[in-house]
Coordinates of C-alpha atoms in Angstrom, one line a residue:
M1 CA 0.0 0.0 0.0
S2 CA 1.5 3.3 -1.1
T3 CA -1.5 5.6 -1.1
L4 CA -0.5 9.2 -0.4
I5 CA -3.0 11.4 1.3
A6 CA -2.6 15.3 1.2
N7 CA 0.7 14.7 -0.5
K8 CA 2.4 14.0 2.9
Y9 CA 0.9 10.8 4.7
R10 CA 1.6 7.5 3.2
L11 CA -0.8 4.7 4.3
L12 CA 1.1 1.7 5.3
R13 CA -1.3 -0.9 7.0
L14 CA -5.0 -1.1 7.8
I15 CA -5.5 -1.6 11.6
T16 CA -9.3 -1.8 11.8
R17 CA -12.6 -0.4 10.4
I18 CA -14.6 1.8 12.7
G19 CA -18.0 2.3 11.3
R20 CA -17.6 3.7 7.9
S21 CA -14.0 5.0 8.8
E22 CA -10.8 3.2 8.6
L23 CA -7.8 3.4 11.0
Y24 CA -4.4 3.0 9.3
Q25 CA -0.9 2.8 10.3
A26 CA 0.8 5.6 8.2
E27 CA 4.0 7.7 7.9
N28 CA 4.5 11.5 7.4
V29 CA 6.9 11.4 4.6
I30 CA 8.0 14.9 5.1
L31 CA 9.0 14.4 8.8
G32 CA 9.7 10.8 8.4
K33 CA 7.5 10.0 11.5
E34 CA 5.1 7.1 11.9
I35 CA 1.7 8.1 12.8
S36 CA -2.0 6.7 12.8
L37 CA -4.4 8.1 10.3
L38 CA -8.3 7.8 10.6
L39 CA -9.7 8.2 7.1
L40 CA -13.4 9.0 6.7
S41 CA -15.1 7.1 3.9
A42 CA -16.7 9.1 1.0
G43 CA -20.4 9.9 1.2
F44 CA -20.4 11.6 4.6
S45 CA -23.2 14.0 5.0
A46 CA -22.7 17.4 6.2
A47 CA -24.4 16.6 9.5
E48 CA -22.1 13.6 10.0
E49 CA -19.1 15.5 9.1
S50 CA -20.0 18.2 11.6
E51 CA -20.5 15.6 14.3
F52 CA -17.1 14.1 13.6
L53 CA -15.5 17.5 13.8
E54 CA -17.1 18.2 17.2
Q55 CA -16.0 14.8 18.4
T56 CA -12.5 15.2 17.4
R57 CA -12.3 18.5 19.2
R58 CA -13.3 16.9 22.4
I59 CA -10.8 14.1 21.9
A60 CA -8.0 16.6 21.2
K61 CA -8.5 18.2 24.6
V62 CA -7.6 14.8 26.4
N63 CA -4.1 13.8 26.7
H64 CA -3.6 10.4 28.5
P65 CA -1.2 7.5 27.9
G66 CA -4.1 5.1 27.9
I67 CA -5.9 6.9 24.9
L68 CA -4.7 7.2 21.2
N69 CA -4.4 10.9 21.3
L70 CA -5.5 13.0 18.4
S71 CA -3.3 15.8 17.1
D72 CA -4.7 17.1 13.9
I73 CA -7.5 17.0 11.3
G74 CA -7.5 17.9 7.6
G75 CA -8.5 17.1 4.0
D76 CA -7.1 17.1 0.5
T77 CA -8.2 18.2 -2.9
K78 CA -9.5 14.8 -3.6
G79 CA -12.1 15.1 -0.9
N80 CA -10.5 13.0 1.7
R81 CA -11.3 13.9 5.2
F82 CA -8.9 12.6 7.9
A83 CA -7.7 12.8 11.5
I84 CA -3.9 12.4 12.6
L85 CA -3.3 10.4 15.8
E86 CA -0.3 9.1 17.5
A87 CA 1.4 6.1 16.3
A88 CA -0.5 2.9 17.1
T89 CA 1.6 0.3 19.0
G90 CA 0.8 -3.2 19.8
R91 CA -2.2 -5.3 18.5
L92 CA -5.9 -5.3 18.8
L93 CA -7.1 -7.1 21.9
A94 CA -9.6 -9.0 19.8
E95 CA -6.6 -10.4 17.7
I96 CA -4.7 -11.5 20.8
L97 CA -7.8 -13.3 22.2
E98 CA -8.2 -15.0 18.9
E99 CA -4.8 -16.6 19.5
R100 CA -5.1 -17.3 23.3
P101 CA -8.8 -17.3 24.2
E102 CA -7.7 -16.9 28.0
V103 CA -5.1 -14.6 29.6
T104 CA -3.5 -14.7 32.9
A105 CA -5.1 -12.8 35.8
D106 CA -2.1 -10.6 36.0
I107 CA -2.4 -9.5 32.4
A108 CA -6.2 -9.1 32.7
I109 CA -6.0 -6.9 35.8
S110 CA -3.2 -4.8 34.4
I111 CA -5.2 -4.1 31.1
A112 CA -8.3 -3.4 33.2
R113 CA -6.5 -0.9 35.4
R114 CA -5.0 1.0 32.4
A115 CA -8.2 1.1 30.5
A116 CA -10.1 2.2 33.7
Q117 CA -7.8 5.1 34.3
A118 CA -8.2 6.3 30.6
L119 CA -12.0 6.1 30.8
K120 CA -11.9 8.0 34.2
T121 CA -9.7 10.8 32.5
A122 CA -12.1 10.9 29.5
S123 CA -15.2 11.2 31.7
E124 CA -13.7 14.1 33.6
H125 CA -13.6 15.9 30.2
S126 CA -17.2 14.9 29.3
L127 CA -15.9 12.4 26.8
I128 CA -17.8 9.1 26.7
H129 CA -16.8 6.2 24.5
G130 CA -20.1 4.6 24.0
S131 CA -19.0 1.6 22.0
L132 CA -16.1 0.1 23.8
S133 CA -15.1 -3.4 22.8
T134 CA -12.1 -5.6 22.3
S135 CA -11.7 -4.2 18.7
K136 CA -11.1 -0.8 20.0
I137 CA -8.3 -1.4 22.4
L138 CA -4.7 -1.8 21.5
V139 CA -2.4 -3.7 23.7
S140 CA 1.4 -4.1 23.7
L141 CA 2.6 -7.1 25.3
D142 CA 6.2 -8.2 26.3
D143 CA 6.1 -11.8 27.2
E144 CA 3.7 -11.8 30.1
N145 CA 4.0 -8.1 30.9
V146 CA 1.7 -5.3 29.6
D147 CA 3.7 -2.4 28.2
A148 CA 0.9 -0.1 26.9
V149 CA -2.9 0.0 26.5
K150 CA -4.4 2.5 24.0
I151 CA -8.3 3.1 23.7
F152 CA -9.7 4.7 20.5
G153 CA -12.9 5.1 18.7
F154 CA -14.6 7.6 21.1
G155 CA -18.1 8.3 19.9
S156 CA -18.0 5.9 17.0
P157 CA -21.1 4.0 16.1
V158 CA -21.8 0.6 17.6
S159 CA -20.9 -2.3 15.2
Q160 CA -22.4 -5.7 15.3
E161 CA -19.3 -7.0 17.1
D162 CA -19.5 -4.3 19.6
Q163 CA -23.0 -5.2 20.6
L164 CA -21.8 -8.2 22.7
F165 CA -20.1 -5.8 25.0
Q166 CA -22.7 -3.0 25.3
A167 CA -24.8 -2.5 28.5
P168 CA -28.6 -3.4 28.2
E169 CA -29.8 0.2 28.4
R170 CA -27.5 1.1 25.6
M171 CA -28.9 -1.6 23.3
A172 CA -32.3 -0.3 24.3
G173 CA -31.5 3.1 22.7
S174 CA -30.4 5.1 25.9
P175 CA -27.6 7.5 25.4
P176 CA -24.3 6.3 26.8
D177 CA -22.6 7.5 30.0
S178 CA -19.7 6.4 32.1
R179 CA -21.7 3.7 33.9
S180 CA -22.3 2.0 30.4
D181 CA -18.7 2.3 29.7
M182 CA -18.0 0.4 33.0
F183 CA -20.3 -2.3 31.9
S184 CA -18.4 -2.8 28.6
L185 CA -15.1 -2.8 30.3
A186 CA -16.3 -5.5 32.8
A187 CA -17.6 -7.6 30.0
I188 CA -14.2 -7.4 28.3
I189 CA -12.4 -8.5 31.5
Y190 CA -14.9 -11.3 31.8
R191 CA -14.1 -12.3 28.2
M192 CA -10.3 -12.2 28.8
L193 CA -10.5 -14.5 31.9
T194 CA -13.0 -17.0 30.7
G195 CA -13.1 -17.0 27.0
Q196 CA -16.8 -16.5 27.1
M197 CA -19.1 -13.6 27.1
P198 CA -20.8 -13.1 30.4
F199 CA -24.5 -13.6 29.1
A200 CA -23.7 -15.7 26.0
D201 CA -25.7 -18.7 27.3
T202 CA -28.8 -17.1 28.6
G203 CA -28.8 -13.7 26.8
N204 CA -30.5 -12.4 29.8
T205 CA -28.6 -9.6 31.5
E206 CA -31.2 -9.5 34.4
T207 CA -29.6 -12.7 36.0
P208 CA -26.0 -12.6 37.2
P209 CA -23.5 -14.3 34.9
V210 CA -21.6 -17.5 35.8
P211 CA -19.1 -16.7 38.5
L212 CA -15.5 -16.3 37.4
S213 CA -14.5 -18.9 40.0
A214 CA -16.5 -21.6 38.0
Y215 CA -13.9 -21.2 35.1
R216 CA -10.7 -20.8 37.0
T217 CA -9.2 -20.9 40.6
D218 CA -6.6 -18.1 40.4
I219 CA -9.3 -15.4 40.8
A220 CA -9.3 -13.4 44.0
P221 CA -12.8 -13.0 45.6
E222 CA -12.4 -9.3 45.8
F223 CA -11.6 -8.9 42.1
E224 CA -14.5 -11.1 41.1
A225 CA -17.0 -9.1 43.2
V226 CA -15.9 -5.9 41.3
I227 CA -16.6 -7.5 38.0
V228 CA -20.1 -8.8 39.1
Q229 CA -21.1 -5.4 40.4
A230 CA -20.1 -3.6 37.1
L231 CA -22.1 -6.2 35.1
S232 CA -25.3 -5.3 37.0
A233 CA -28.3 -4.7 34.7
D234 CA -29.3 -1.7 36.8
P235 CA -27.0 1.2 35.9
N236 CA -27.4 2.7 39.4
A237 CA -25.9 -0.4 40.9
R238 CA -22.7 -0.2 38.9
P239 CA -19.7 1.7 40.1
T240 CA -18.7 4.9 38.5
A241 CA -15.3 5.1 36.8
D242 CA -13.7 6.5 40.0
D243 CA -15.2 3.7 42.1
F244 CA -14.4 1.0 39.7
L245 CA -10.7 2.2 39.4
L246 CA -10.6 2.4 43.1
S247 CA -11.7 -1.2 43.4
L248 CA -9.3 -2.3 41.0
E249 CA -6.4 -0.6 42.7
R250 CA -7.3 -2.3 46.0
T251 CA -7.0 -5.6 44.4
D252 CA -3.5 -6.9 44.6
S253 CA -2.6 -8.3 41.2
T254 CA -0.2 -10.7 42.9
N255 CA -3.1 -12.2 44.9
T256 CA -4.8 -13.7 41.8
S257 CA -1.5 -15.5 40.8
E258 CA -0.5 -16.5 44.3
K259 CA -3.2 -19.1 44.4
S260 CA -1.8 -20.8 41.3
Q261 CA 1.7 -20.5 42.7
I262 CA 0.7 -21.9 45.9
Q263 CA -1.3 -24.7 44.2
S264 CA 1.8 -25.6 42.1
S265 CA 3.9 -25.5 45.1
L266 CA 1.6 -27.9 46.9
E267 CA 1.5 -30.3 44.0
K268 CA 5.4 -30.3 44.0
W269 CA 5.4 -31.1 47.8
K270 CA 2.7 -33.8 47.2
T271 CA 5.0 -35.4 44.6
A272 CA 8.0 -35.2 47.0
A273 CA 6.0 -36.6 49.8
I274 CA 4.8 -39.7 47.7
I275 CA 8.4 -40.3 46.6
L276 CA 9.7 -40.1 50.1
I277 CA 7.0 -42.4 51.5
G278 CA 7.9 -45.0 48.7
V279 CA 11.6 -44.9 49.6
C280 CA 10.7 -45.4 53.3
V281 CA 8.4 -48.4 52.5
L282 CA 11.1 -49.9 50.2
A283 CA 13.9 -49.5 52.9
A284 CA 11.6 -51.0 55.5
A285 CA 10.8 -54.0 53.3
L286 CA 14.5 -54.5 52.6
I287 CA 15.4 -54.4 56.2
Y288 CA 12.6 -56.8 57.1
A289 CA 13.7 -59.1 54.3
T290 CA 17.3 -59.2 55.4
G291 CA 16.8 -58.9 59.1
G292 CA 17.7 -62.5 59.9
S293 CA 20.9 -62.6 57.9
I294 CA 22.5 -59.4 59.0
K295 CA 24.8 -60.2 62.0
T296 CA 27.6 -58.4 63.6
D297 CA 31.1 -59.8 63.1
P298 CA 32.7 -60.1 66.5
A299 CA 36.2 -59.8 64.7
A300 CA 35.0 -56.5 63.4
T301 CA 34.6 -55.0 66.9
A302 CA 37.2 -52.5 68.2
Q303 CA 40.2 -54.2 69.8
P304 CA 42.9 -52.7 72.0
V305 CA 46.1 -51.7 70.6
P306 CA 48.9 -54.1 71.8
G307 CA 51.2 -52.5 74.2
S308 CA 48.8 -49.7 75.1
L309 CA 48.0 -48.7 78.7
P310 CA 44.8 -47.5 80.2
V311 CA 44.5 -43.8 81.1
Q312 CA 46.1 -43.3 84.6
P313 CA 45.9 -40.2 86.9
I314 CA 49.1 -38.1 86.9
N315 CA 49.4 -38.3 90.9
P316 CA 48.4 -41.3 93.0
A317 CA 45.1 -41.0 94.9
T318 CA 45.8 -40.3 98.6
G319 CA 42.4 -39.2 99.6
V320 CA 43.7 -36.1 101.4
E321 CA 41.7 -33.7 99.2
E322 CA 38.5 -35.6 99.9
E323 CA 39.1 -35.7 103.5
N324 CA 39.8 -32.0 103.8
L325 CA 36.6 -31.5 101.7
A326 CA 34.6 -33.5 104.0
K327 CA 35.7 -31.5 107.0
L328 CA 34.4 -28.2 105.5
P329 CA 31.2 -27.0 107.2
L330 CA 28.0 -27.0 105.2
T331 CA 27.3 -23.7 103.7
T332 CA 23.8 -22.5 103.2
A333 CA 22.4 -19.2 102.0
E334 CA 21.5 -18.3 105.5
T335 CA 25.1 -18.8 106.9
N336 CA 26.8 -17.4 103.9
S337 CA 24.8 -14.2 103.7
N338 CA 26.0 -11.4 105.9
T339 CA 23.4 -8.8 104.8
S340 CA 21.4 -9.1 108.0
A341 CA 24.4 -8.2 110.3
S342 CA 25.1 -4.6 111.3
A343 CA 28.2 -2.7 109.9
D344 CA 30.1 -3.0 113.2
T345 CA 29.5 -6.7 113.8
L346 CA 32.6 -8.9 113.5
P347 CA 32.1 -12.1 111.9
G348 CA 32.0 -15.4 113.9
G349 CA 29.3 -14.2 116.3
D350 CA 27.0 -17.1 115.5
G351 CA 28.8 -19.6 117.9
Y352 CA 30.6 -21.3 115.1
N353 CA 33.9 -23.0 116.1
P354 CA 36.2 -23.1 113.0
W355 CA 38.7 -25.3 114.9
A356 CA 36.1 -28.1 115.8
N357 CA 37.2 -30.3 113.1
G358 CA 40.8 -30.1 113.8
G359 CA 43.5 -28.9 111.4
V360 CA 43.8 -25.3 110.3
P361 CA 40.9 -23.0 110.2
P362 CA 39.3 -22.7 106.6
P363 CA 40.0 -19.6 104.6
G364 CA 37.8 -16.7 105.9
A365 CA 37.2 -18.2 109.3
P366 CA 37.3 -15.4 112.2
L367 CA 40.5 -15.1 114.1
P368 CA 41.1 -13.2 117.4
P369 CA 43.2 -10.0 117.0
P370 CA 47.0 -10.9 117.8
G371 CA 49.0 -9.2 120.5
Q372 CA 48.3 -7.5 123.8
T373 CA 44.7 -6.1 124.2
I374 CA 44.6 -2.7 126.0
T375 CA 41.3 -1.3 127.2
I376 CA 41.0 2.5 127.1
N377 CA 38.5 4.1 129.4
P378 CA 36.0 6.3 127.8
G379 CA 37.3 10.0 127.6
Q380 CA 41.0 9.0 127.8
S381 CA 43.5 9.6 125.0
P382 CA 44.6 6.3 123.2
F383 CA 48.2 7.8 123.1
M384 CA 48.6 8.9 126.8
Q385 CA 47.1 6.4 129.0
D386 CA 49.5 6.9 131.7
S387 CA 49.4 10.7 131.7
N388 CA 45.8 10.8 133.1
C389 CA 44.8 13.1 130.1
I390 CA 41.1 13.9 129.7
M391 CA 39.4 14.5 126.3
Q392 CA 36.9 17.4 126.5
P393 CA 33.6 17.1 124.6
S394 CA 34.8 20.1 122.6
G395 CA 37.7 17.9 121.3
I396 CA 40.4 19.6 123.6
L397 CA 42.8 17.2 125.4
L398 CA 43.6 18.3 128.9
C399 CA 46.8 16.8 130.3
P400 CA 48.4 17.5 133.8
V401 CA 51.6 19.2 133.8
P402 CA 54.0 18.6 136.9
V403 CA 54.6 21.5 139.1
T404 CA 58.1 22.5 139.4
P405 CA 58.9 23.4 143.0
T406 CA 60.3 27.0 143.7
P407 CA 63.9 26.6 144.8
T408 CA 64.5 27.9 148.3
P409 CA 67.4 30.2 148.6
K410 CA 70.1 29.5 151.1
T411 CA 70.2 31.7 154.2
T412 CA 73.3 33.5 155.1
P413 CA 74.3 33.1 158.8
T414 CA 73.6 36.1 160.9
P415 CA 76.9 38.0 161.4
K416 CA 78.2 38.5 164.8
A417 CA 77.5 41.6 166.6
G418 CA 79.6 44.5 166.0
T419 CA 80.7 43.1 162.6
T420 CA 79.7 45.0 159.5
P421 CA 79.3 42.8 156.4
A422 CA 81.2 43.7 153.4
A423 CA 79.2 45.2 150.7
N424 CA 77.5 42.7 148.4
T425 CA 78.7 39.8 150.4
N426 CA 75.5 38.8 151.9
T427 CA 73.4 39.1 148.7
A428 CA 71.4 35.9 148.1
A429 CA 72.5 33.9 145.3
T430 CA 70.5 33.8 142.2
P431 CA 68.3 30.7 142.3
Q432 CA 69.1 28.2 139.5
Q433 CA 66.4 27.6 136.9
P434 CA 64.7 24.2 137.3
T435 CA 65.2 21.8 134.5
P436 CA 61.8 20.8 133.1
S437 CA 60.8 17.2 133.5
P438 CA 60.8 15.0 130.3
E439 CA 57.0 14.9 130.3
T440 CA 57.0 18.6 129.3
K441 CA 58.3 17.7 125.9
E442 CA 54.7 16.5 125.2
P443 CA 52.6 18.9 123.2
R444 CA 50.7 21.2 125.7
T445 CA 47.4 22.8 125.0
T446 CA 46.0 25.9 126.7
P447 CA 43.8 24.6 129.6
T448 CA 40.6 26.1 130.6
P449 CA 41.3 28.7 133.4
S450 CA 41.1 27.4 136.8
K451 CA 41.8 28.3 140.4
P452 CA 45.5 29.6 140.5
A453 CA 47.8 27.6 142.5
K454 CA 49.1 28.8 145.9
Q455 CA 52.1 31.2 145.8
N456 CA 55.1 30.2 147.6
T457 CA 55.8 32.7 150.3
N458 CA 59.4 32.2 150.2
R459 CA 60.1 34.6 147.3
P460 CA 63.7 35.5 146.3
P461 CA 65.0 39.0 146.9
A462 CA 63.6 41.6 144.4
E463 CA 67.0 42.3 142.9
S464 CA 67.4 38.7 141.8
G465 CA 64.1 38.7 139.6
T466 CA 60.7 37.0 139.7
Q467 CA 59.9 33.2 138.8
N468 CA 56.3 32.4 137.9
G469 CA 54.8 29.3 139.3
A470 CA 53.7 26.4 137.0
E471 CA 50.1 25.9 136.2
G472 CA 48.1 23.0 137.5
F473 CA 44.8 21.6 136.8

């Protein structure tokens, strides 16, 4: 095919027919860009052409990855009217289902989500499809993954093939709305999962269709409930585009395949269990059959190495350690604990005699203090027991100081009468200072004032100085 439209668009391949229009895979020869071209057939009335132009304007306002977006419209001198759309990738869903009547639950849910998102966006722009079917959805598959979903044919007339997917009120002549589009999408999903149309057997949309679980076991109950609700004959009972999409998003696509994976895993375990049981039965039968003939060879038992000796202790057993251990007293939690005793209580006050068993006392036994024991009376200094020192409540230590007696001067004999003594010959000798007692080398503290000691009446002459008496207590 090498038809050239408007001297710039070359038609490459017919994708599908939509009413009296044809969708082609084409190329812009000037830009070298692949596109899709919707060519109107000849004989369109003015009213039909006006309706077509109005519909294309609404489609051009919507830009969504799930919609085959429109970019331009035009005509040529030959009377051709056409619309330019983005390049069509993938294949028609109807063609895919002809090759594989059923698809996996993951593929079906992925297509349903993408298509529901596209229809929701279209309804927000007051754009209703009205004739959705498997012939108006393009799907790009990469093995078992869905790469892209494209919906086209918005506002196109309902073909005979499309009628199988239309809502009952639509077939009755009512105008389409978003709820009728949800019915068509649910019927497409039902067809992908079962290979059957939901009401093909009865043709009565008033009764619920055969449950999806009757055809396959990898369908989640939540997902099946969404499809059944969308296939309701009452438009008011069906979910809107928002509700339908929300229900699909809540359905985890992995849940639908987990059952098949679990079932496959269980089958593997069943097979492994059967094999294991068979091996055990075979082993038991073999043991039973050969039980009387299997004997132990006495010669095969372990024999001692010639010249070897049994294990001997390093030192000979004398029993001393055992005897010392037997003499130790029994220790219990009560006797071992010292938490109940006061801080100033010495150990050993429980009447226990550590020497009762003879020998040396065990480690930790209480021992009397060695050496001489000196008892200090209360109030006395521990350092001056023989000095009769007294410790005052204020902390002052009072110790007695020995009184040094005042030396008595020697008297000069009375001169004979008539004799005049020479000058300075009868002067009393200066008394010698007393040597302090060795006890005075001890540190002395200022005592509390007390009654002064009695003065000695025998004073030396004034010219020989004054000597103070020692303080007493």
